[in-house]
Coordinates of C-alpha atoms in Angstrom, one line a residue:
M1 CA -72.5 42.7 90.8
T2 CA -76.2 43.6 90.3
A3 CA -78.4 43.3 87.3
A4 CA -78.2 47.1 86.8
D5 CA -74.4 46.9 86.8
M6 CA -74.6 44.2 84.1
E7 CA -76.9 46.3 82.0
R8 CA -74.5 49.2 82.0
M9 CA -71.7 46.8 80.8
D10 CA -73.8 45.4 78.0
V11 CA -72.8 46.4 74.5
P12 CA -75.4 46.6 71.7
L13 CA -75.2 43.6 69.4
A14 CA -74.7 45.8 66.3
D15 CA -71.5 47.3 68.0
V16 CA -70.2 43.8 68.7
E17 CA -70.9 42.6 65.1
L18 CA -69.1 45.7 63.8
Q19 CA -66.1 45.0 66.0
V20 CA -65.9 41.4 64.7
V21 CA -66.2 42.4 61.1
C22 CA -63.5 45.1 61.5
E23 CA -61.2 42.7 63.3
T24 CA -61.6 40.1 60.6
T25 CA -60.9 42.7 57.9
R26 CA -57.8 43.9 59.8
R27 CA -56.5 40.3 60.0
A28 CA -57.1 39.9 56.3
L29 CA -55.3 43.1 55.6
A30 CA -52.3 42.0 57.7
R31 CA -52.0 38.7 55.9
T32 CA -52.3 39.6 52.3
N33 CA -49.4 40.4 50.0
S34 CA -51.5 41.7 47.2
P35 CA -51.5 45.5 46.8
S36 CA -55.0 45.5 45.3
D37 CA -56.3 43.5 48.2
R38 CA -54.6 45.8 50.7
I39 CA -56.4 48.8 49.1
A40 CA -59.7 47.0 49.1
Y41 CA -59.4 46.0 52.8
A42 CA -58.4 49.5 53.8
N43 CA -61.4 50.9 51.9
D44 CA -63.6 48.3 53.6
L45 CA -62.4 49.4 57.0
F46 CA -63.0 53.0 56.2
L47 CA -66.6 52.3 55.0
L48 CA -67.3 50.1 58.0
T49 CA -66.2 52.8 60.4
H50 CA -67.7 55.7 58.5
P51 CA -71.2 54.6 57.4
E52 CA -72.1 58.2 56.5
A53 CA -69.8 57.9 53.5
C54 CA -72.0 55.1 52.1
S55 CA -74.9 55.7 49.8
T56 CA -78.4 54.4 50.7
D57 CA -81.5 53.6 48.8
A58 CA -82.9 57.0 49.7
D59 CA -80.0 58.6 47.8
Y60 CA -80.9 56.9 44.5
P61 CA -84.7 56.2 44.6
E62 CA -84.8 55.5 40.8
W63 CA -82.2 52.7 40.9
P64 CA -84.5 49.7 41.4
A65 CA -86.5 50.5 38.3
Q66 CA -83.4 51.2 36.2
I67 CA -81.7 48.0 37.3
A68 CA -84.9 46.0 36.5
A69 CA -84.9 47.6 33.0
L70 CA -81.2 46.7 32.5
I71 CA -81.8 43.1 33.6
A72 CA -84.8 42.8 31.3
R73 CA -82.9 44.2 28.4
S74 CA -80.0 41.8 29.0
D75 CA -82.4 38.9 29.3
N76 CA -84.0 39.9 26.0
A77 CA -80.6 40.2 24.3
R78 CA -79.6 36.7 25.4
R79 CA -82.8 35.2 24.1
N80 CA -82.5 36.9 20.7
R81 CA -79.0 35.6 20.0

């Protein structure tokens, strides 16, 4: 086998990591008896295999400022108790 043959067989690391996470999630799904866990694991598998269904920071550019304001408000409320 030549180096060129090996390069054609190589799989990108991101693909391998995704396969590992999906397999781990499938095993957890198969082992749990909790209906809510089964739903969560099934949703996880869907989102892992369909990244286009996930939101990104670009979808909500105002979130960081809003979250920072909520945290500051919460911190102030705790201090004023």
